[in-house]
Coordinates of C-alpha atoms in Angstrom, one line a residue:
M1 CA 6.1 40.5 -10.4
A2 CA 6.9 36.9 -11.2
Y3 CA 4.1 34.3 -10.8
D4 CA 4.4 31.7 -8.2
L5 CA 3.1 29.2 -10.7
I6 CA 2.4 29.0 -14.4
T7 CA 0.8 25.8 -15.7
M8 CA 0.5 24.8 -19.3
G9 CA -1.9 22.2 -20.7
R10 CA -5.5 21.0 -20.7
I11 CA -8.6 22.9 -20.1
G12 CA -12.2 22.0 -20.7
V13 CA -15.7 21.7 -19.2
D14 CA -16.4 18.8 -16.8
L15 CA -20.0 17.6 -16.8
Y16 CA -20.4 15.4 -13.7
P17 CA -23.6 13.4 -12.9
L18 CA -25.5 14.7 -9.9
Q19 CA -26.5 11.1 -9.2
T20 CA -23.8 8.6 -7.9
G21 CA -23.8 5.0 -8.9
V22 CA -25.9 5.6 -12.0
P23 CA -24.7 4.8 -15.5
L24 CA -24.6 7.7 -18.0
P25 CA -27.6 6.4 -20.0
Q26 CA -29.8 6.8 -16.8
V27 CA -28.3 10.0 -15.5
T28 CA -30.8 12.9 -15.6
S29 CA -28.8 15.9 -14.4
F30 CA -25.3 17.1 -14.5
G31 CA -23.1 19.8 -12.8
K32 CA -20.9 22.0 -15.0
F33 CA -17.3 22.7 -13.7
L34 CA -14.0 23.9 -14.9
G35 CA -11.8 21.0 -15.8
G36 CA -8.4 20.0 -17.3
S37 CA -5.4 18.9 -15.1
A38 CA -3.2 21.9 -15.8
S39 CA -6.0 24.3 -15.1
N40 CA -7.1 22.5 -11.9
V41 CA -3.5 22.6 -10.6
A42 CA -3.5 26.3 -11.1
V43 CA -6.8 26.6 -9.3
A44 CA -5.6 24.4 -6.4
A45 CA -2.5 26.6 -5.9
A46 CA -4.5 29.8 -6.1
R47 CA -6.8 28.5 -3.4
L48 CA -3.7 28.1 -1.2
G49 CA -2.8 31.7 -1.8
R50 CA -0.4 31.4 -4.7
R51 CA -0.3 33.8 -7.7
A52 CA -1.1 31.4 -10.6
A53 CA -1.7 31.6 -14.3
V54 CA -2.4 29.0 -17.0
I55 CA -1.3 28.7 -20.6
T56 CA -4.0 27.0 -22.6
R57 CA -6.6 27.4 -25.4
T58 CA -10.3 27.1 -25.7
G59 CA -12.9 27.1 -28.4
D60 CA -14.3 30.5 -29.5
D61 CA -17.7 29.5 -28.0
P62 CA -19.9 30.0 -24.9
F63 CA -18.1 27.2 -23.1
G64 CA -14.8 29.0 -23.7
T65 CA -16.3 32.2 -22.2
Y66 CA -17.4 30.1 -19.2
L67 CA -13.9 28.8 -18.6
H68 CA -12.5 32.4 -18.7
E69 CA -15.1 33.4 -16.1
A70 CA -14.4 30.4 -14.0
L71 CA -10.6 30.9 -14.0
K72 CA -11.0 34.5 -13.0
G73 CA -13.5 33.5 -10.3
F74 CA -10.9 31.2 -8.8
G75 CA -8.2 33.9 -8.9
V76 CA -6.2 32.4 -11.8
D77 CA -4.8 34.7 -14.4
D78 CA -6.3 33.9 -17.8
R79 CA -4.2 36.3 -20.0
W80 CA -2.6 33.3 -21.8
V81 CA -5.9 31.5 -22.5
T82 CA -6.8 32.2 -26.1
P83 CA -9.5 31.0 -28.5
V84 CA -9.1 28.7 -31.5
P85 CA -11.7 29.5 -34.2
G86 CA -13.3 26.4 -35.6
L87 CA -12.5 24.0 -32.7
P88 CA -15.1 23.4 -29.9
T89 CA -14.1 23.7 -26.3
P90 CA -13.6 20.2 -25.0
V91 CA -16.2 18.5 -22.8
T92 CA -15.6 15.6 -20.5
F93 CA -18.3 13.4 -18.9
C94 CA -17.7 10.9 -16.1
E95 CA -19.6 8.2 -14.3
V96 CA -19.4 8.2 -10.5
F97 CA -19.2 4.7 -8.9
P98 CA -17.5 5.2 -5.5
P99 CA -15.1 4.3 -4.1
D100 CA -12.8 3.6 -7.1
D101 CA -14.6 3.5 -10.4
F102 CA -14.8 6.8 -12.3
P103 CA -14.8 6.2 -16.1
L104 CA -14.0 9.3 -18.2
Y105 CA -15.4 10.1 -21.6
F106 CA -13.3 12.8 -23.4
Y107 CA -14.9 14.8 -26.2
R108 CA -11.9 16.4 -27.8
R109 CA -12.5 15.9 -31.5
P110 CA -11.6 16.8 -34.2
K111 CA -8.9 18.3 -32.0
A112 CA -8.7 19.9 -28.6
P113 CA -7.8 23.6 -28.7
D114 CA -5.3 23.1 -25.9
L115 CA -3.2 21.1 -28.3
E116 CA -3.0 24.1 -30.6
I117 CA -0.7 26.0 -28.2
D118 CA 2.1 27.4 -30.5
A119 CA 5.7 28.0 -29.5
H120 CA 5.7 31.4 -31.3
E121 CA 2.9 32.7 -29.0
L122 CA 4.6 31.8 -25.7
D123 CA 5.7 34.5 -23.3
L124 CA 9.0 32.8 -22.7
D125 CA 10.3 35.5 -20.3
A126 CA 7.3 35.0 -18.0
I127 CA 7.8 31.2 -18.2
R128 CA 11.4 31.5 -17.2
E129 CA 10.7 34.0 -14.4
A130 CA 7.9 31.9 -12.7
R131 CA 8.9 30.3 -9.5
V132 CA 7.3 27.1 -10.6
F133 CA 6.5 26.0 -14.2
W134 CA 4.2 23.0 -14.6
V135 CA 3.6 21.0 -17.8
T136 CA 1.8 17.8 -18.6
G137 CA 2.4 14.7 -20.6
T138 CA -0.8 15.3 -22.6
G139 CA 0.8 18.4 -24.0
L140 CA 3.4 16.2 -25.7
S141 CA 0.8 14.0 -27.5
E142 CA 0.3 16.2 -30.6
E143 CA 1.7 19.1 -32.5
P144 CA 2.0 22.1 -32.2
S145 CA 1.6 21.6 -28.4
R146 CA 4.5 19.1 -28.3
T147 CA 7.0 21.6 -29.8
A148 CA 5.6 24.4 -27.7
T149 CA 6.0 22.4 -24.5
L150 CA 9.5 21.3 -25.2
A151 CA 10.5 24.8 -26.3
A152 CA 9.1 26.3 -23.1
L153 CA 11.1 23.7 -21.1
A154 CA 14.3 24.3 -23.0
H155 CA 14.0 28.0 -22.6
R156 CA 13.4 27.7 -18.9
A157 CA 16.5 25.5 -18.6
K158 CA 15.5 24.2 -15.1
A159 CA 15.2 27.7 -13.6
G160 CA 13.4 27.5 -10.3
T161 CA 11.2 24.5 -10.0
T162 CA 10.0 22.9 -13.3
V163 CA 7.5 20.1 -13.0
L164 CA 6.5 17.4 -15.5
D165 CA 3.1 15.9 -14.5
L166 CA 3.4 12.6 -16.5
D167 CA -0.4 12.7 -17.0
W168 CA -0.6 9.5 -19.2
R169 CA -3.9 9.3 -21.0
P170 CA -3.8 6.3 -23.4
M171 CA -6.6 7.7 -25.5
F172 CA -4.4 10.5 -26.6
W173 CA -1.6 8.3 -27.9
T174 CA -1.2 5.4 -30.3
D175 CA 0.8 3.4 -27.7
P176 CA 3.3 3.9 -24.8
D177 CA 6.3 3.3 -27.1
A178 CA 5.2 6.4 -29.1
A179 CA 5.1 8.5 -25.9
R180 CA 8.3 7.4 -24.2
P181 CA 10.9 9.4 -26.4
F182 CA 9.0 12.6 -25.8
Y183 CA 8.7 12.0 -22.0
K184 CA 12.5 11.3 -22.0
E185 CA 13.2 14.6 -23.7
A186 CA 10.9 16.5 -21.4
L187 CA 12.5 14.9 -18.3
R188 CA 15.9 16.3 -19.4
H189 CA 14.5 19.8 -18.7
T190 CA 12.5 19.3 -15.5
T191 CA 13.4 19.2 -11.8
V192 CA 10.3 17.4 -10.5
A193 CA 8.4 14.5 -12.0
V194 CA 5.0 13.4 -10.7
G195 CA 3.1 10.3 -11.7
N196 CA 1.2 7.2 -10.7
L197 CA 2.4 3.7 -11.4
D198 CA 1.1 3.5 -14.9
E199 CA 2.5 6.9 -15.7
V200 CA 6.0 6.2 -14.4
E201 CA 6.1 2.9 -16.3
V202 CA 5.3 4.7 -19.5
A203 CA 8.0 7.3 -18.9
T204 CA 10.7 4.9 -17.7
G205 CA 9.7 1.4 -18.6
V206 CA 9.9 0.5 -14.9
R207 CA 6.9 -0.1 -12.6
E208 CA 8.3 -0.9 -9.2
P209 CA 8.0 2.4 -7.3
H210 CA 11.5 2.7 -5.9
A211 CA 13.1 1.5 -9.1
A212 CA 10.9 3.9 -11.1
A213 CA 11.9 6.8 -8.8
R214 CA 15.5 6.0 -9.4
A215 CA 14.9 5.9 -13.1
L216 CA 13.3 9.3 -13.0
L217 CA 16.3 10.7 -11.1
D218 CA 18.6 9.1 -13.6
A219 CA 16.6 10.8 -16.4
G220 CA 17.5 14.2 -15.0
V221 CA 15.0 15.3 -12.4
E222 CA 15.9 16.3 -8.8
L223 CA 12.7 15.0 -7.2
A224 CA 10.6 12.0 -8.2
V225 CA 7.1 11.6 -6.8
V226 CA 5.4 8.3 -7.4
K227 CA 1.8 7.8 -6.4
Q228 CA 1.1 4.3 -5.3
G229 CA -2.7 4.4 -4.9
P230 CA -3.8 2.6 -1.7
K231 CA -0.1 2.4 -0.6
G232 CA 0.2 6.2 -0.6
V233 CA 3.0 8.2 -2.2
L234 CA 6.7 7.8 -2.5
A235 CA 9.0 10.8 -2.9
V236 CA 12.8 10.6 -3.5
N237 CA 15.2 13.4 -4.2
R238 CA 18.7 13.6 -5.6
E239 CA 20.2 14.2 -2.1
G240 CA 19.1 10.8 -1.1
E241 CA 16.1 11.9 1.1
S242 CA 12.9 9.9 0.8
A243 CA 9.4 10.0 2.2
E244 CA 6.8 7.3 1.9
V245 CA 3.5 8.6 3.2
P246 CA 0.3 6.5 3.5
P247 CA -3.0 7.9 2.2
L248 CA -5.5 9.5 4.6
P249 CA -8.7 7.6 5.4
V250 CA -11.6 9.1 3.4
N251 CA -15.0 8.3 2.2
V252 CA -14.5 8.7 -1.5
L253 CA -17.3 10.3 -3.5
N254 CA -15.4 11.2 -6.7
G255 CA -11.6 10.4 -7.1
L256 CA -11.3 12.7 -10.1
G257 CA -9.4 15.9 -9.4
A258 CA -7.6 14.4 -6.3
G259 CA -4.3 14.3 -8.2
D260 CA -4.7 18.0 -9.2
A261 CA -5.3 19.0 -5.6
F262 CA -2.2 17.0 -4.7
G263 CA -0.3 18.9 -7.4
G264 CA -1.4 22.3 -6.2
S265 CA -0.5 21.5 -2.6
L266 CA 2.9 20.0 -3.8
V267 CA 3.7 23.3 -5.5
H268 CA 2.6 25.3 -2.4
G269 CA 4.8 23.1 -0.1
L270 CA 7.9 23.3 -2.3
L271 CA 7.6 27.1 -2.5
A272 CA 7.2 27.2 1.3
G273 CA 10.4 25.3 1.8
R274 CA 8.8 22.5 3.8
D275 CA 10.6 19.2 4.4
L276 CA 9.8 16.4 2.0
E277 CA 7.6 14.4 4.4
T278 CA 5.5 17.4 5.3
V279 CA 5.0 18.3 1.7
M280 CA 3.8 14.8 0.9
R281 CA 1.5 14.7 3.9
H282 CA -0.2 17.9 3.0
A283 CA -0.4 17.0 -0.7
N284 CA -2.0 13.7 0.3
A285 CA -4.5 15.5 2.5
A286 CA -5.4 17.9 -0.3
G287 CA -6.1 15.0 -2.6
A288 CA -8.2 13.1 -0.1
I289 CA -10.3 16.2 0.6
V290 CA -11.2 16.6 -3.1
A291 CA -11.9 12.8 -3.4
S292 CA -14.6 13.3 -0.7
R293 CA -16.4 15.9 -2.9
L294 CA -18.2 15.6 -6.2
E295 CA -16.6 18.4 -8.1
C296 CA -12.9 19.1 -8.9
S297 CA -12.0 22.8 -9.4
S298 CA -14.5 24.3 -7.0
A299 CA -13.6 21.5 -4.5
M300 CA -10.0 22.5 -4.1
P301 CA -9.2 22.9 -0.3
T302 CA -8.1 25.9 1.7
P303 CA -5.0 25.8 3.9
D304 CA -7.1 25.5 7.0
E305 CA -9.0 22.5 5.6
I306 CA -5.7 20.7 4.7
E307 CA -4.2 21.4 8.2
A308 CA -7.4 20.1 9.8
A309 CA -7.2 16.8 7.8
V310 CA -3.5 16.4 8.6
T311 CA -4.0 17.0 12.3
A312 CA -7.0 14.6 12.4
G313 CA -5.3 12.0 10.4
A314 CA -8.4 11.6 8.2
V315 CA -10.9 13.6 6.2
Q316 CA -13.8 14.3 8.4

């Protein structure tokens, strides 16, 4: 049976301070969680009842074992999560300064195993058959992951729903100009593009939300989703439909992971055939719920929690 969702990209261990408003030098305790955007999106979709799997790589170490256990615990198929001897599983620290300051510190050297995904090892038939295939911009940042990502997209040939999460992380690139040609090539093979204002500007050279959405459509996608921060989210499709949805009021504890919850709910809504505005409202609610919690993966909301937040018009 085909998967509802296969994601491809980052995985790692998130170590989050258990004290908020405290700089890392003074933090005394941390929580350990599954992390990485592609992995978190798969977890979010699984929490909503979707059959999900992730393609990624870990170190051959205890943290890699932990990530396998965590994925299976969340109901995500880990058959395409393989070890890379000699490279450590990535670890990411953050600082938590609500409501809008969450610095990230990535430990992905000498190289992250998830950038060692090789095109020759991909199950291309499964990728093509999945109802939704989700890749990230980070996967384009280094070889062999770059070639593997583009090969998977080309083989899929826009079958079903193919999503590019623009996922711009400047620390993984030399500069935006180096990234733009690879984003352009990936967009040729995708049906949905998702990104915030910084990310759409890197991909298209345009920052104004409506103009950026048009540029993404011109690049080949059928649905452009532009996250505007405090102004909410804009979605525009090739048929001329658009939805601009404000964010839900929420007391933010940790904004990290909100975008991944948004992504999982976006996948769920598209698979359910909901109208564009409903998809965006539910995705916004999912993101807001995770922003109200400390962790990411284990904080992904259930369908009932999302419905409650949409009905209330706020995260309680």
